[in-house]
Amino acid sequence: MVREVRLSPENLVLPLFACPGEGVRREVASMPGVFNLSADEVAREAAAAFDAGVPAVILFGLPESKDETAAGAYASKGVVQEAIRAVRRAAPEMVIIADTCLCEYTSHGHCGVVRGGEVLNDESLELIARTAVSQAEAGADIVAPSAMMDGQVGAIREALDDAGFEHVAVMAYAVKYASGFYGPFREAADSAPSFGDRRAYQMDAANAREAMREAELDVMEGADFLMVKPATAYLDIVRAVRERFDLPLAAYHVSGEYAMIKAAAERGWIDEQRVMLETLTGIRRAGADIILTYYATEAAKLLRR
Ligand code: PBG
């Protein structure tokens, strides 16, 4: 009765990794319980999550092949586009979020177009916007740009509106730090950069004021949701964004945060269920309305008991 903050299945979003094929379930070594899934299996996982009370999924893609211009990101029959259609058939009421980035589709693994060893911000915007439109065409309800290119929210909003997708929302990865906690994700999505790192476009862990500027820009460009990522090492940022902006706020409990709980629990050093729920509750207490977490289905089942 006196509990101040509630964690409920409706707060959770389940990330899923779509790959080509049929009947494929390939476990990610550094993320026990997380798989590369063909579209039919993505649909199955999504339906199970929905049945457990999780209202939304966010989809990432591992394409058949990668190239310099990330063609797989905006292919009408791309892995994510096919997965979106499969989820829509299996769980029609589910909110489908598509992660909008190029790094899983480029041969060099960077989130934008590369020339002469540099990531070109403005040239990347066109491809990012084209990716968002193709995800909307496939049936995504929300697109979630995660490339951290300046101006990407505005470019996407304009492209969606021009293509007749005024109703598709933008969840901006507004505050995304250059983080070691993304390590297991890069194995799951095969998206580690082949040279350099992402420090030119993702943020320095030491900067909090810069986070406010990043969020402000995305609000002005038309974002419908803001996101802070990773979550647990950045709860002060979650709180600060919550207090300053009135958009729905998401926090991403990322791959490394998940892997650490899994690894310690496997060794019997911590109680997995307890630490999972405590962590997710802490993220809610910091001010997040929505939590993206690989634990979504598992947590929802526990919360519903
Ligand atoms: C793509 C993207 C990344 C994550 C979400 N979108 C990886 C990265 O920036 O390298 C990380 C999610 C996770 O670690 O769970 N840009």
Short mmCIF file of C-alpha atoms and ligand atoms in Angstrom, two decimals:
data_model
loop_
_atom_site.label_atom_id
_atom_site.label_comp_id
_atom_site.label_asym_id
_atom_site.label_seq_id
_atom_site.Cartn_x
_atom_site.Cartn_y
_atom_site.Cartn_z
CA MET A 1 0.00 0.00 0.00
CA VAL A 2 2.79 2.42 0.79
CA ARG A 3 5.10 1.36 -2.00
CA GLU A 4 6.18 4.49 -3.93
CA VAL A 5 7.24 2.99 -7.21
CA ARG A 6 5.78 0.04 -9.04
CA LEU A 7 7.43 -2.22 -11.51
CA SER A 8 4.92 -3.88 -13.75
CA PRO A 9 5.03 -5.86 -17.02
CA GLU A 10 3.56 -2.84 -18.85
CA ASN A 11 6.80 -0.95 -18.21
CA LEU A 12 8.93 -3.47 -20.08
CA VAL A 13 10.18 -3.83 -23.64
CA LEU A 14 11.84 -7.03 -24.88
CA PRO A 15 14.77 -6.70 -27.33
CA LEU A 16 15.01 -9.49 -29.95
CA PHE A 17 17.67 -10.23 -32.60
CA ALA A 18 16.30 -11.25 -36.00
CA CYS A 19 18.39 -13.33 -38.42
CA PRO A 20 17.67 -15.03 -41.77
CA GLY A 21 16.24 -18.53 -42.14
CA GLU A 22 13.50 -20.56 -40.54
CA GLY A 23 13.45 -22.38 -37.23
CA VAL A 24 16.77 -20.78 -36.22
CA ARG A 25 17.54 -20.31 -32.50
CA ARG A 26 21.22 -19.61 -31.90
CA GLU A 27 22.10 -18.74 -28.32
CA VAL A 28 24.45 -15.79 -27.79
CA ALA A 29 27.42 -17.10 -25.78
CA SER A 30 27.79 -14.03 -23.57
CA MET A 31 24.02 -13.65 -23.04
CA PRO A 32 22.52 -16.93 -21.80
CA GLY A 33 18.79 -17.00 -22.60
CA VAL A 34 19.17 -14.56 -25.54
CA PHE A 35 19.13 -15.89 -29.11
CA ASN A 36 19.58 -14.95 -32.75
CA LEU A 37 16.15 -15.86 -34.09
CA SER A 38 14.68 -16.31 -37.55
CA ALA A 39 11.46 -14.32 -38.17
CA ASP A 40 9.17 -17.23 -37.20
CA GLU A 41 11.04 -17.63 -33.89
CA VAL A 42 11.03 -13.88 -33.27
CA ALA A 43 7.26 -14.04 -33.63
CA ARG A 44 7.10 -16.90 -31.18
CA GLU A 45 9.19 -15.09 -28.55
CA ALA A 46 7.16 -11.92 -29.05
CA ALA A 47 3.88 -13.76 -28.58
CA ALA A 48 5.19 -15.40 -25.39
CA ALA A 49 6.26 -12.01 -24.07
CA PHE A 50 2.86 -10.53 -24.91
CA ASP A 51 1.12 -13.39 -23.10
CA ALA A 52 3.28 -12.64 -20.04
CA GLY A 53 2.07 -9.01 -20.13
CA VAL A 54 4.98 -7.34 -21.96
CA PRO A 55 3.40 -4.82 -24.36
CA ALA A 56 6.34 -4.16 -26.69
CA VAL A 57 9.37 -5.58 -28.46
CA ILE A 58 12.36 -3.80 -30.02
CA LEU A 59 13.89 -5.53 -33.01
CA PHE A 60 17.54 -5.67 -34.13
CA GLY A 61 18.79 -7.39 -37.26
CA LEU A 62 21.62 -9.66 -38.38
CA PRO A 63 21.46 -9.43 -42.17
CA GLU A 64 22.47 -12.07 -44.70
CA SER A 65 25.36 -9.88 -45.81
CA LYS A 66 26.92 -6.52 -44.94
CA ASP A 67 28.25 -3.77 -47.18
CA GLU A 68 29.58 -0.20 -47.17
CA THR A 69 26.15 1.39 -47.51
CA ALA A 70 24.17 -0.82 -45.11
CA ALA A 71 21.76 -1.93 -47.85
CA GLY A 72 20.31 -4.61 -45.55
CA ALA A 73 19.04 -1.92 -43.17
CA TYR A 74 16.52 -0.51 -45.65
CA ALA A 75 15.79 -3.56 -47.83
CA SER A 76 12.03 -4.10 -48.11
CA LYS A 77 12.62 -7.79 -47.34
CA GLY A 78 15.37 -7.15 -44.79
CA VAL A 79 15.60 -9.27 -41.64
CA VAL A 80 13.97 -6.69 -39.39
CA GLN A 81 11.27 -5.84 -41.95
CA GLU A 82 10.36 -9.55 -42.20
CA ALA A 83 10.45 -9.92 -38.43
CA ILE A 84 8.09 -6.95 -38.03
CA ARG A 85 5.55 -8.61 -40.34
CA ALA A 86 5.88 -11.92 -38.50
CA VAL A 87 5.33 -10.30 -35.08
CA ARG A 88 2.32 -8.39 -36.42
CA ARG A 89 0.75 -11.69 -37.53
CA ALA A 90 1.56 -13.56 -34.28
CA ALA A 91 0.71 -10.79 -31.80
CA PRO A 92 -1.40 -8.15 -33.58
CA GLU A 93 -1.74 -5.93 -30.49
CA MET A 94 1.95 -5.84 -29.68
CA VAL A 95 3.75 -2.51 -29.95
CA ILE A 96 6.58 -3.05 -32.44
CA ILE A 97 9.66 -0.87 -32.08
CA ALA A 98 12.38 -1.08 -34.72
CA ASP A 99 15.92 -0.11 -33.74
CA THR A 100 17.08 2.27 -36.45
CA CYS A 101 20.83 2.08 -36.95
CA LEU A 102 23.34 1.06 -39.61
CA CYS A 103 26.07 -0.67 -37.55
CA GLU A 104 24.56 -4.16 -37.85
CA TYR A 105 24.46 -3.77 -41.65
CA THR A 106 27.76 -2.06 -42.51
CA SER A 107 30.88 -4.07 -43.35
CA HIS A 108 32.95 -1.80 -41.08
CA GLY A 109 30.47 -1.94 -38.18
CA HIS A 110 30.10 1.82 -37.73
CA CYS A 111 26.70 3.46 -37.24
CA GLY A 112 27.09 5.69 -40.32
CA VAL A 113 28.73 6.11 -43.71
CA VAL A 114 32.54 5.92 -43.56
CA ARG A 115 34.97 7.64 -45.90
CA GLY A 116 38.70 8.12 -45.41
CA GLY A 117 38.47 6.58 -41.96
CA GLU A 118 35.84 9.10 -40.80
CA VAL A 119 32.16 8.58 -40.01
CA LEU A 120 30.27 11.19 -42.04
CA ASN A 121 27.39 12.56 -40.00
CA ASP A 122 25.31 14.33 -42.63
CA GLU A 123 25.67 11.69 -45.33
CA SER A 124 24.50 9.07 -42.85
CA LEU A 125 21.23 10.87 -42.17
CA GLU A 126 19.74 9.99 -45.53
CA LEU A 127 20.35 6.26 -45.06
CA ILE A 128 19.11 6.34 -41.47
CA ALA A 129 15.90 8.09 -42.59
CA ARG A 130 15.46 5.60 -45.42
CA THR A 131 15.82 2.76 -42.89
CA ALA A 132 13.14 4.27 -40.66
CA VAL A 133 10.70 4.62 -43.58
CA SER A 134 11.23 1.00 -44.66
CA GLN A 135 10.59 -0.14 -41.07
CA ALA A 136 7.39 1.91 -41.01
CA GLU A 137 6.34 0.40 -44.35
CA ALA A 138 6.80 -3.06 -42.83
CA GLY A 139 4.49 -2.07 -39.96
CA ALA A 140 6.64 -0.71 -37.12
CA ASP A 141 4.69 1.45 -34.65
CA ILE A 142 7.79 3.19 -33.34
CA VAL A 143 11.27 3.68 -34.78
CA ALA A 144 14.18 4.06 -32.40
CA PRO A 145 17.24 5.78 -33.87
CA SER A 146 20.37 4.65 -31.99
CA ALA A 147 23.19 5.83 -34.27
CA MET A 148 23.82 9.08 -32.33
CA MET A 149 24.24 11.05 -35.57
CA ASP A 150 23.38 14.74 -35.04
CA GLY A 151 20.06 15.62 -36.64
CA GLN A 152 18.87 12.03 -37.02
CA VAL A 153 15.55 12.56 -35.22
CA GLY A 154 14.64 15.54 -37.42
CA ALA A 155 15.69 13.73 -40.60
CA ILE A 156 13.59 10.70 -39.66
CA ARG A 157 10.55 12.76 -38.65
CA GLU A 158 10.60 14.61 -41.97
CA ALA A 159 11.08 11.44 -44.02
CA LEU A 160 8.28 9.60 -42.17
CA ASP A 161 5.88 12.51 -42.64
CA ASP A 162 6.73 12.81 -46.35
CA ALA A 163 6.05 9.10 -46.80
CA GLY A 164 2.66 9.29 -45.09
CA PHE A 165 3.75 7.87 -41.73
CA GLU A 166 2.81 10.82 -39.53
CA HIS A 167 1.42 8.34 -36.99
CA VAL A 168 4.71 6.45 -36.51
CA ALA A 169 6.47 7.64 -33.35
CA VAL A 170 10.16 8.24 -32.73
CA MET A 171 11.84 6.88 -29.60
CA ALA A 172 15.14 8.72 -29.55
CA TYR A 173 18.20 7.12 -28.03
CA ALA A 174 18.87 10.70 -26.97
CA VAL A 175 21.51 10.06 -24.36
CA LYS A 176 23.73 7.18 -25.36
CA TYR A 177 27.12 6.82 -23.76
CA ALA A 178 30.17 5.18 -25.39
CA SER A 179 30.04 2.16 -23.09
CA GLY A 180 31.86 -1.05 -22.34
CA PHE A 181 28.49 -2.45 -21.30
CA TYR A 182 27.56 -2.96 -24.99
CA GLY A 183 30.17 -5.74 -25.37
CA PRO A 184 27.82 -8.75 -25.41
CA PHE A 185 25.37 -6.94 -27.75
CA ARG A 186 28.12 -6.56 -30.33
CA GLU A 187 28.58 -10.31 -30.20
CA ALA A 188 24.81 -10.85 -30.47
CA ALA A 189 24.46 -8.43 -33.40
CA ASP A 190 27.93 -8.99 -34.88
CA SER A 191 28.35 -5.21 -34.93
CA ALA A 192 31.73 -4.43 -33.34
CA PRO A 193 33.47 -1.67 -35.34
CA SER A 194 36.34 -3.09 -37.43
CA PHE A 195 38.48 -0.02 -36.72
CA GLY A 196 38.42 2.76 -34.15
CA ASP A 197 35.53 3.08 -31.71
CA ARG A 198 32.28 5.00 -31.30
CA ARG A 199 33.60 7.81 -29.13
CA ALA A 200 33.21 10.39 -31.90
CA TYR A 201 29.43 9.99 -31.90
CA GLN A 202 28.52 8.38 -28.56
CA MET A 203 28.98 10.28 -25.30
CA ASP A 204 31.70 10.44 -22.67
CA ALA A 205 30.70 8.74 -19.40
CA ALA A 206 31.89 11.80 -17.50
CA ASN A 207 29.39 14.21 -19.07
CA ALA A 208 26.01 15.00 -17.54
CA ARG A 209 25.33 18.52 -18.87
CA GLU A 210 25.98 17.30 -22.39
CA ALA A 211 23.20 14.75 -21.82
CA MET A 212 20.76 17.62 -21.31
CA ARG A 213 21.87 19.22 -24.59
CA GLU A 214 21.48 15.93 -26.45
CA ALA A 215 17.98 15.43 -25.03
CA GLU A 216 16.97 19.02 -25.77
CA LEU A 217 18.01 18.71 -29.42
CA ASP A 218 15.98 15.53 -29.86
CA VAL A 219 12.92 17.15 -28.25
CA MET A 220 13.22 20.09 -30.65
CA GLU A 221 13.59 17.74 -33.61
CA GLY A 222 10.31 16.01 -32.76
CA ALA A 223 11.13 13.01 -30.56
CA ASP A 224 8.09 11.32 -28.95
CA PHE A 225 10.12 9.43 -26.32
CA LEU A 226 13.57 9.97 -24.87
CA MET A 227 15.97 7.22 -23.85
CA VAL A 228 19.01 7.01 -21.60
CA LYS A 229 21.47 4.18 -22.11
CA PRO A 230 23.00 2.25 -20.37
CA ALA A 231 20.80 2.37 -17.26
CA THR A 232 22.38 1.36 -13.96
CA ALA A 233 25.65 3.30 -14.21
CA TYR A 234 23.64 6.37 -15.36
CA LEU A 235 20.69 6.57 -12.95
CA ASP A 236 21.54 10.19 -12.12
CA ILE A 237 21.12 10.99 -15.82
CA VAL A 238 17.75 9.17 -15.89
CA ARG A 239 16.63 11.30 -12.96
CA ALA A 240 17.92 14.54 -14.48
CA VAL A 241 16.23 13.90 -17.84
CA ARG A 242 13.00 12.97 -16.03
CA GLU A 243 13.01 16.25 -14.15
CA ARG A 244 13.82 18.43 -17.12
CA PHE A 245 11.62 16.94 -19.86
CA ASP A 246 8.02 15.80 -19.97
CA LEU A 247 8.23 13.16 -22.70
CA PRO A 248 7.89 9.48 -21.79
CA LEU A 249 11.34 8.32 -20.69
CA ALA A 250 12.92 4.96 -21.46
CA ALA A 251 16.09 3.48 -20.02
CA TYR A 252 17.98 0.62 -21.66
CA HIS A 253 19.24 -2.07 -19.28
CA VAL A 254 21.87 -3.17 -21.80
CA SER A 255 23.57 -6.42 -22.70
CA GLY A 256 26.53 -6.09 -20.31
CA GLU A 257 24.25 -5.24 -17.40
CA TYR A 258 22.25 -8.40 -18.16
CA ALA A 259 25.38 -10.52 -18.65
CA MET A 260 26.85 -9.49 -15.30
CA ILE A 261 23.77 -10.61 -13.39
CA LYS A 262 23.64 -13.87 -15.37
CA ALA A 263 27.33 -14.63 -14.81
CA ALA A 264 27.31 -13.95 -11.07
CA ALA A 265 24.09 -15.95 -10.67
CA GLU A 266 25.55 -18.89 -12.60
CA ARG A 267 28.37 -18.98 -10.07
CA GLY A 268 25.87 -18.92 -7.22
CA TRP A 269 27.20 -15.58 -6.01
CA ILE A 270 23.92 -13.70 -6.20
CA ASP A 271 20.21 -14.53 -6.29
CA GLU A 272 19.28 -13.86 -9.93
CA GLN A 273 15.55 -13.16 -9.53
CA ARG A 274 16.07 -10.90 -6.58
CA VAL A 275 18.87 -8.89 -8.19
CA MET A 276 16.96 -8.63 -11.47
CA LEU A 277 13.83 -7.21 -9.83
CA GLU A 278 15.87 -4.94 -7.55
CA THR A 279 17.77 -3.54 -10.54
CA LEU A 280 14.64 -2.94 -12.61
CA THR A 281 12.90 -1.33 -9.63
CA GLY A 282 15.90 0.98 -9.16
CA ILE A 283 15.66 2.09 -12.78
CA ARG A 284 11.94 2.87 -12.30
CA ARG A 285 12.69 4.73 -9.06
CA ALA A 286 15.25 6.87 -10.90
CA GLY A 287 12.41 8.02 -13.16
CA ALA A 288 12.16 5.73 -16.18
CA ASP A 289 8.63 4.99 -17.41
CA ILE A 290 9.83 2.27 -19.75
CA ILE A 291 12.68 -0.23 -19.38
CA LEU A 292 14.19 -2.10 -22.29
CA THR A 293 15.59 -5.32 -20.86
CA TYR A 294 16.52 -8.84 -21.96
CA TYR A 295 14.81 -9.92 -18.72
CA ALA A 296 11.42 -8.56 -19.83
CA THR A 297 9.53 -11.85 -20.20
CA GLU A 298 11.12 -13.43 -17.15
CA ALA A 299 10.47 -10.38 -14.97
CA ALA A 300 6.89 -10.08 -16.24
CA LYS A 301 6.17 -13.68 -15.27
CA LEU A 302 7.49 -13.09 -11.75
CA LEU A 303 5.56 -9.84 -11.37
CA ARG A 304 2.30 -11.41 -12.43
CA ARG A 305 2.37 -14.17 -9.86
C1 PBG B 1 23.29 0.09 -32.20
C2 PBG B 1 22.97 -0.31 -30.81
C3 PBG B 1 23.83 -0.81 -29.80
C4 PBG B 1 23.00 -1.15 -28.72
C5 PBG B 1 21.70 -0.82 -29.08
N1 PBG B 1 21.71 -0.27 -30.35
C6 PBG B 1 25.27 -1.10 -29.80
C7 PBG B 1 26.29 -0.06 -29.94
O1 PBG B 1 26.04 1.15 -29.91
O2 PBG B 1 27.43 -0.48 -30.13
C8 PBG B 1 23.47 -1.78 -27.44
C9 PBG B 1 22.43 -2.54 -26.67
C10 PBG B 1 22.97 -3.46 -25.65
O3 PBG B 1 24.17 -3.48 -25.31
O4 PBG B 1 22.16 -4.23 -25.10
N2 PBG B 1 23.98 1.26 -32.39
#
